[in-house]
Coordinates of C-alpha atoms in Angstrom, one line a residue:
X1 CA 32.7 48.8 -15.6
X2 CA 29.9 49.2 -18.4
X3 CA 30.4 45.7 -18.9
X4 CA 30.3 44.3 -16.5
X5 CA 27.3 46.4 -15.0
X6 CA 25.4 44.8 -18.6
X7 CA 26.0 41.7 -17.9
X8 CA 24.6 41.8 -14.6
X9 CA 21.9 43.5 -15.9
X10 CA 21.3 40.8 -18.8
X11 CA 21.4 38.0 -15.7
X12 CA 18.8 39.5 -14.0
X13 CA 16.6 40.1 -16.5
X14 CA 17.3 36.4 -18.1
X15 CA 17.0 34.9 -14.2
X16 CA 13.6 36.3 -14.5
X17 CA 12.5 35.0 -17.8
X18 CA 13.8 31.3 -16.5
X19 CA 12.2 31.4 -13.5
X20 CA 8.7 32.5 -15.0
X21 CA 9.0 30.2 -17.9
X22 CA 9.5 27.1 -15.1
X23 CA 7.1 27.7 -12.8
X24 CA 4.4 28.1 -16.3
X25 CA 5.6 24.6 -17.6
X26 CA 3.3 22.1 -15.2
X27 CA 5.2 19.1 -14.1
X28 CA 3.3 16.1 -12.6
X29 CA 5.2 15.4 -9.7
X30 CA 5.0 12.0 -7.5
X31 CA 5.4 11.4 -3.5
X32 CA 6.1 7.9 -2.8
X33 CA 3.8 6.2 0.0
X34 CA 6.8 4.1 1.7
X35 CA 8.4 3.7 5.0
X36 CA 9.5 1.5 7.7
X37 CA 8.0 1.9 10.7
X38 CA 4.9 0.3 9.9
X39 CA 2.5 -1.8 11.7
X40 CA -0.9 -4.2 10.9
X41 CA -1.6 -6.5 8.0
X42 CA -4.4 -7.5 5.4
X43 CA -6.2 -10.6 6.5
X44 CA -8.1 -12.8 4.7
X45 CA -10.2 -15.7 6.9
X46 CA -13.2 -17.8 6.3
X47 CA -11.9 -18.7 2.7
X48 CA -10.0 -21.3 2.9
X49 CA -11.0 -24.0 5.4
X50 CA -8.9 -27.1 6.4
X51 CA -10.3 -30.5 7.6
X52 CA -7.7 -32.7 9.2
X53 CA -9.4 -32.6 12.9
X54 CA -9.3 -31.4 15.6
X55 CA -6.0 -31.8 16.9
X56 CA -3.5 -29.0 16.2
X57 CA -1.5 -29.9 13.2
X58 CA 2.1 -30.1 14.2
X59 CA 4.7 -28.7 12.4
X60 CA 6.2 -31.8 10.9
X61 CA 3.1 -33.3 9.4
X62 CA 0.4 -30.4 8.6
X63 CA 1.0 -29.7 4.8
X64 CA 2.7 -25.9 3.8
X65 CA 1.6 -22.9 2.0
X66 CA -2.1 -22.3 3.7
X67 CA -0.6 -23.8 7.3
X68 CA 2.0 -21.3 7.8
X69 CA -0.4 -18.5 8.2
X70 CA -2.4 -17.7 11.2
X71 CA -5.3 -20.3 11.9
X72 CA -8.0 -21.2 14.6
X73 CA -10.2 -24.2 15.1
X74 CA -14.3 -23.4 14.2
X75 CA -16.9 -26.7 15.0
X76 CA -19.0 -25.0 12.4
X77 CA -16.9 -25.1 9.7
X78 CA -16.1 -28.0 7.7
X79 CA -18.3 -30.4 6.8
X80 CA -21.2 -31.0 8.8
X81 CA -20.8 -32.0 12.7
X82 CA -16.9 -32.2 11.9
X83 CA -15.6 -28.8 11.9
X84 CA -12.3 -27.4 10.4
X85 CA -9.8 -24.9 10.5
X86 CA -10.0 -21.8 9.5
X87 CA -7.0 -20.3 7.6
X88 CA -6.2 -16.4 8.4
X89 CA -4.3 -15.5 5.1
X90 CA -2.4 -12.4 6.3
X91 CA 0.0 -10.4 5.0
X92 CA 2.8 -9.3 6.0
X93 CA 3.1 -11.1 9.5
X94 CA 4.3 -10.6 12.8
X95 CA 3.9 -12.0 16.4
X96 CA 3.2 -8.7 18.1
X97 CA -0.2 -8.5 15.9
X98 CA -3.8 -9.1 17.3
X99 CA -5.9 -10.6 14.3
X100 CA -9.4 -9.3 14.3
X101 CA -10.9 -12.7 15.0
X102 CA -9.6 -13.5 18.6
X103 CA -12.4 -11.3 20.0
X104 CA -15.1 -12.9 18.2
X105 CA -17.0 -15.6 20.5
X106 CA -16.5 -19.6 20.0
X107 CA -19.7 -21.0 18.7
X108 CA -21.5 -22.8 21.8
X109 CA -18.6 -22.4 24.1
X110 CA -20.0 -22.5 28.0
X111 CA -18.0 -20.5 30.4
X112 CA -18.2 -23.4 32.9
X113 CA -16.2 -26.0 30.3
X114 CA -14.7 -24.1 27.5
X115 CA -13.8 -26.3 24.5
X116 CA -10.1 -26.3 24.6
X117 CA -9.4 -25.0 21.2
X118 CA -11.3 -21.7 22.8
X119 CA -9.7 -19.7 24.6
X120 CA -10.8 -19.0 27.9
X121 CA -12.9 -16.2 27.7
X122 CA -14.9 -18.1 25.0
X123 CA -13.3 -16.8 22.2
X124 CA -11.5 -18.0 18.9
X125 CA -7.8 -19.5 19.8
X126 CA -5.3 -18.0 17.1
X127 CA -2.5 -20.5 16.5
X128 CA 0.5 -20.4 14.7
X129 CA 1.3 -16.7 15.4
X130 CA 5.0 -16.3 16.4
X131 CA 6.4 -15.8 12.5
X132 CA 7.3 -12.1 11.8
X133 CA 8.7 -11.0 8.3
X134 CA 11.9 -9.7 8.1
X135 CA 10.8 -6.6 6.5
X136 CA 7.8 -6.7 8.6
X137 CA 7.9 -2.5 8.9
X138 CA 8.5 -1.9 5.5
X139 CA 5.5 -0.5 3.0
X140 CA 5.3 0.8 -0.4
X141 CA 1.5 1.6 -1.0
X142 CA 2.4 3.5 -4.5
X143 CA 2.5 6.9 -4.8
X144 CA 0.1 10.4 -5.1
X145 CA 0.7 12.5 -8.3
X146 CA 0.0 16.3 -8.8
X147 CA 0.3 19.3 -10.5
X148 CA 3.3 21.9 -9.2
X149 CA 2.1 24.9 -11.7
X150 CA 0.3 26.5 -8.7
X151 CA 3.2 26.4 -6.1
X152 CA 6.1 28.9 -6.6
X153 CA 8.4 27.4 -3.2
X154 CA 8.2 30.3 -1.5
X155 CA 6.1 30.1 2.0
X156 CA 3.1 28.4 2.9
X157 CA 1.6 26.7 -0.4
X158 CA -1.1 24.2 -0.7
X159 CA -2.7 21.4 -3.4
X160 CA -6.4 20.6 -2.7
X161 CA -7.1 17.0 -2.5
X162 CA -9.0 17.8 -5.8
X163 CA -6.0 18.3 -7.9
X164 CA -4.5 14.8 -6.1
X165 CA -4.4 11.2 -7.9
X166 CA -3.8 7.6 -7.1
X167 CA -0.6 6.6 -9.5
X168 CA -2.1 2.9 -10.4
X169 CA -1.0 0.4 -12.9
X170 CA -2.9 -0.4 -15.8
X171 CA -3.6 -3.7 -16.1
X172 CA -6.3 -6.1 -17.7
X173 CA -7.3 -9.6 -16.2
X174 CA -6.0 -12.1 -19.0
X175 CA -6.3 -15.6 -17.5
X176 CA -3.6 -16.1 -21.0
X177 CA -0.5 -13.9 -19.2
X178 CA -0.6 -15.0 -16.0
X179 CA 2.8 -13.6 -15.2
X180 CA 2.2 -10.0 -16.3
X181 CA -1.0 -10.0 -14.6
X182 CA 0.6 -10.5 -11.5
X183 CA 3.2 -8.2 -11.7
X184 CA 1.3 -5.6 -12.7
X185 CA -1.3 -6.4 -9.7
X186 CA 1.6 -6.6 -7.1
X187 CA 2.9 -4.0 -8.4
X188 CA -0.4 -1.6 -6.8
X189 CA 0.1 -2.6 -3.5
X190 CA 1.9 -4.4 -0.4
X191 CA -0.6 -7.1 0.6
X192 CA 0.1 -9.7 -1.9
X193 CA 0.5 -13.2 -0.9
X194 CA 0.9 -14.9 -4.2
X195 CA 4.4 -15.3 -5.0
X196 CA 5.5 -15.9 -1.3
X197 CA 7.2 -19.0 -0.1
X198 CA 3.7 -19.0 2.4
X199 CA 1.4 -18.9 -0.2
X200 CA 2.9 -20.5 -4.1
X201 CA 0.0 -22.2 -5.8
X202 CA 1.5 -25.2 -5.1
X203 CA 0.1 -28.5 -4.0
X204 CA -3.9 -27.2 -5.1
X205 CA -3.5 -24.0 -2.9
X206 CA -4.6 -20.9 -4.6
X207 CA -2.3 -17.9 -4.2
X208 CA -4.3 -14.9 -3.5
X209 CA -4.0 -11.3 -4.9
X210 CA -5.6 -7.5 -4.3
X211 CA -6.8 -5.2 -6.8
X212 CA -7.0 -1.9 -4.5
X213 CA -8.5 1.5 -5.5
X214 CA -8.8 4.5 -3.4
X215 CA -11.4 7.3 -4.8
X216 CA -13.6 10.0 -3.4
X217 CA -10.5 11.9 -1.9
X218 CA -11.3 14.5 0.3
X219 CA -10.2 16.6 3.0
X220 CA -7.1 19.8 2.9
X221 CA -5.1 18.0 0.2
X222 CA -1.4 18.8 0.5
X223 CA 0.7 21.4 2.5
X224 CA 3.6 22.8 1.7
X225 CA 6.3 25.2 3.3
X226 CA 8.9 26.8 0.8
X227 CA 8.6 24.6 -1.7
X228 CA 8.7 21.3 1.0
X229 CA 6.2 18.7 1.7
X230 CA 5.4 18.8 5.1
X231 CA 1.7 17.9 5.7
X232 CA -1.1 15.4 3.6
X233 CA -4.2 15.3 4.6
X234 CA -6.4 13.2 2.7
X235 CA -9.2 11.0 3.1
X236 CA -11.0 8.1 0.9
X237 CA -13.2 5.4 0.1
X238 CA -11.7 1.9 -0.5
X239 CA -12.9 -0.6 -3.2
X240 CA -11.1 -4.1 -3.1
X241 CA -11.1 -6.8 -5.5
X242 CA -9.6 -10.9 -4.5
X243 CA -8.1 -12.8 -7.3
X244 CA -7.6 -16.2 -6.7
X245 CA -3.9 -17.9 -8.2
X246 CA -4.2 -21.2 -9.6
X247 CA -1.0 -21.2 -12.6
X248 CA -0.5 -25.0 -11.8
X249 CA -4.4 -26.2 -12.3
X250 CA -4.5 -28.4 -15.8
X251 CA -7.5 -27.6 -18.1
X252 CA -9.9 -26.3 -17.5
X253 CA -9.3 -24.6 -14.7
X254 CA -8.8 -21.4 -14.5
X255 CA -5.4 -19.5 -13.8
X256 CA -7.0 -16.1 -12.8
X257 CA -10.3 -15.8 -11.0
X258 CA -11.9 -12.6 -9.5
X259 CA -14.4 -13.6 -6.6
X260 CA -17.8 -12.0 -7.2
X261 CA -18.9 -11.2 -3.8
X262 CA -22.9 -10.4 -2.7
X263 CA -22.8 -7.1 -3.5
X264 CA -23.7 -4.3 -5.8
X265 CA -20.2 -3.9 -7.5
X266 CA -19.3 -7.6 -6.7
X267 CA -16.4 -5.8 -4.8
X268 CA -15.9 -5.1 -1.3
X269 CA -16.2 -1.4 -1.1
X270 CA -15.9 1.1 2.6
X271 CA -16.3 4.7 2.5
X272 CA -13.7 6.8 4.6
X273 CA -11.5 3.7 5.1
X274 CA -8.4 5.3 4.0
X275 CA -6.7 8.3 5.8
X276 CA -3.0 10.3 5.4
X277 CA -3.0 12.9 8.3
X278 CA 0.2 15.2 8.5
X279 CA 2.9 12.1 7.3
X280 CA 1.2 9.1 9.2
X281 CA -0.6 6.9 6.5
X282 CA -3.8 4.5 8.1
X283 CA -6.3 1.6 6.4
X284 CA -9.5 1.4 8.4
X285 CA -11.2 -1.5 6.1
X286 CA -13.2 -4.4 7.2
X287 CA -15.6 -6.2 5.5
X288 CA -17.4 -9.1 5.7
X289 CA -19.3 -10.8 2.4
X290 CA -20.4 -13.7 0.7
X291 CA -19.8 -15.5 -2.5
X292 CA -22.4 -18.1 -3.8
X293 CA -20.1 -19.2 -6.8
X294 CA -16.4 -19.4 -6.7
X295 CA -13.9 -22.7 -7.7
X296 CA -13.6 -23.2 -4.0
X297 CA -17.1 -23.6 -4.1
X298 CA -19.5 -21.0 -1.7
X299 CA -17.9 -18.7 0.1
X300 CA -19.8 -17.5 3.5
X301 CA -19.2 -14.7 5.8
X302 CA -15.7 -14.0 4.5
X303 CA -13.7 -11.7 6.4
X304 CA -11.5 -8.9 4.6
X305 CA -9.5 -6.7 6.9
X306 CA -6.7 -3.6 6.5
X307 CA -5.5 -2.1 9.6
X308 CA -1.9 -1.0 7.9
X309 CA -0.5 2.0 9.3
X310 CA 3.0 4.0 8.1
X311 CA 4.9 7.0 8.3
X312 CA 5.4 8.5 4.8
X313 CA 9.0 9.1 4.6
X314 CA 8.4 12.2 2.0
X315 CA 7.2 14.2 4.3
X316 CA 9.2 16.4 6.3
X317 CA 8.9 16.6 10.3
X318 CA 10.8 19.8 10.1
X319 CA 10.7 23.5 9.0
X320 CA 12.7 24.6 6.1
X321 CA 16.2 26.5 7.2
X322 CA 16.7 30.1 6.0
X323 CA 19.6 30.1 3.7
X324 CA 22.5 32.6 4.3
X325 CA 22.6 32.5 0.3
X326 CA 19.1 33.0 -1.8
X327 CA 18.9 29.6 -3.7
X328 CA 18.0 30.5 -7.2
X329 CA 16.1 28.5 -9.9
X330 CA 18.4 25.6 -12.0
X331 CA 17.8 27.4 -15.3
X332 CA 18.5 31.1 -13.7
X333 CA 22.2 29.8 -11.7
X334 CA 22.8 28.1 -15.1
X335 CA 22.6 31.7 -16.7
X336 CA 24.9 33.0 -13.7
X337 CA 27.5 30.5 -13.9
X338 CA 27.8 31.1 -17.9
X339 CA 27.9 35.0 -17.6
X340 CA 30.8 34.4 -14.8
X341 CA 32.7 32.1 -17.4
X342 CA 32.3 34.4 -20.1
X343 CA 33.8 37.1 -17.2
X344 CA 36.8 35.2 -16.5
X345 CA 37.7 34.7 -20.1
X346 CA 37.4 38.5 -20.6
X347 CA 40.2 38.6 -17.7
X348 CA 37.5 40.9 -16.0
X349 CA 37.3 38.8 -12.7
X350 CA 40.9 39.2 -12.2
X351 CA 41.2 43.4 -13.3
X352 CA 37.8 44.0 -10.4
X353 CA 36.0 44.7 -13.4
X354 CA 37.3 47.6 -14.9
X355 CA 37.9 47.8 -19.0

């Protein structure tokens, strides 16, 4: 009985030193941003402009890559008196989705004759808007990273949005490794066109890439209930950066270019665009800028627009269950399972314990 009274003794005490010694070793842990129940799109309209009149290309003759996104007819565009047709690069796509132009108003329409590339109500006539993706719901935005030496997993525990961080990718424009570049880039978040079989550089049309930061976090940070994630809320500003594609221009051309927009940064920056309340993830960002100098030539009123929302599959909708058996630390039930091995060999399992 003294034995076996010691050893029980020695697991304790050793249960305790394990269980001290984890929770004083910090590890950065990670919650992927994905789902699939998502909805919305990143849209990019107003920078590339097609000419080939009025008449709504049809299918067999209008020329892929730019032409199988989202598009509407504008008489200002183009060159002068001729007008052209404005390309809404969007990713990823679906026909239940409202771009943000269709409630804009058609330059000079008049109620009493509307131009018949408006639609009635005077407003922008989005074609080419029954294609949805496959994995249209599906979303990886990356992931938040934190610190778990503050959280034991026992009740109600919490991470202020201080201590939380954007997991990014490194990466450096180098017009010389176009391929890592990209993958890198793509790699940050879900917009990405370039690479597509919509959008492949191909035929002089630029494939277009996001650099996207989130900073400033605020707000309760995140929640958690014995040791599971069950609430993030988080709020921040978004700064985005367009890269225009070009791997198949000859010299010398080009293969990465970042558009400089009109403004401070030469990004496109809006605070409190970004927002994770309890598990549902929201963009909020729309932005509208020029760019005097860019290969496509000058860019005006350029429209930039996030309106992705997701569940966030990491966190749990429900409350941790008690446990008929307390759930011990891996290094402490390690220590158990040894002592009971070294038990059994003893034979004091099968005498009850006696010696």
């Amino acid at each position: 009985m003294f034995l076996q009274e010691n050893f029980l003794r020695s697991w304790c005490l050793l249960s305790a030193l394990v269980f001290c010694s984890a929770q004083s070793f910090a590890v950065v842990q990670s919650i992927p941003l994905t789902g699939s129940d998502a909805n919305g799109y990143l849209s990019l309209s107003r920078t590339q402009v097609e000419g080939l009149g009025e008449g709504i290309p049809n299918d067999e003759t209008r020329p892929k890559g730019a032409w199988d996104y989202p598009f509407y007819w504008d008489p200002t565009e183009g060159l002068p008196g001729e007008g052209g047709w404005v390309i809404i690069i969007a990713e990823p796509l679906s026909e239940n989705e409202t771009y943000s132009e269709d409630d804009l108003p058609y330059p000079g329409c008049n109620l009493g004759s509307p131009d018949p590339q408006a639609d009635p109500d005077c407003t922008f006539l989005i074609e080419n808007v029954d294609l949805t993706d496959p994995d249209f719901g599906n979303f990886d935005f990356g992931a938040l990273e934190y610190d778990d030496a503050a959280l034991t997993g026992t009740g109600e525990e919490s991470i202020p949005a201080s201590a939380v961080s954007f997991a990014t990718v490194d990466y450096a424009l180098d017009t010389n490794n176009l391929r890592d570049f990209v993958t890198d880039l793509v790699a940050q978040n879900d917009f990405d066109p370039f690479g597509t079989p919509r959008n492949d550089a191909t035929n002089n049309e630029f494939g277009f890439a996001y650099g996207i930061k989130v900073s400033n976090l605020s707000g309760d940070g995140l929640t958690f209930q014995d040791g599971q994630l069950v609430a993030i809320d988080l709020r921040g500003d978004l700064t985005v950066d367009v890269y225009l594609m070009g791997p198949l221009n000859p010299p010398p051309f080009p293969k990465v270019i970042q558009i400089a927009w009109d403004t401070p940064s030469e990004s496109l920056f809006q605070a409190n665009s970004f927002e994770i309340s309890g598990n549902r993830l929201t963009f909020s960002f729309d932005q509208t800028a020029d760019a005097p100098t860019t290969l496509l030539g000058s860019l005006t009123d350029n429209r930039l627009v996030i309106n992705r929302t997701g569940t966030i599959a990491a966190v749990s909708t429900s409350s941790p269950g008690s446990a008929s058996v307390p759930v011990l630390p891996f290094g402490a039930a390690v220590v158990f399972v040894i002592g009971l091995l070294a038990l059994g060999r003893r034979g004091l399992l099968s005498n009850g314990g006696k010696v």
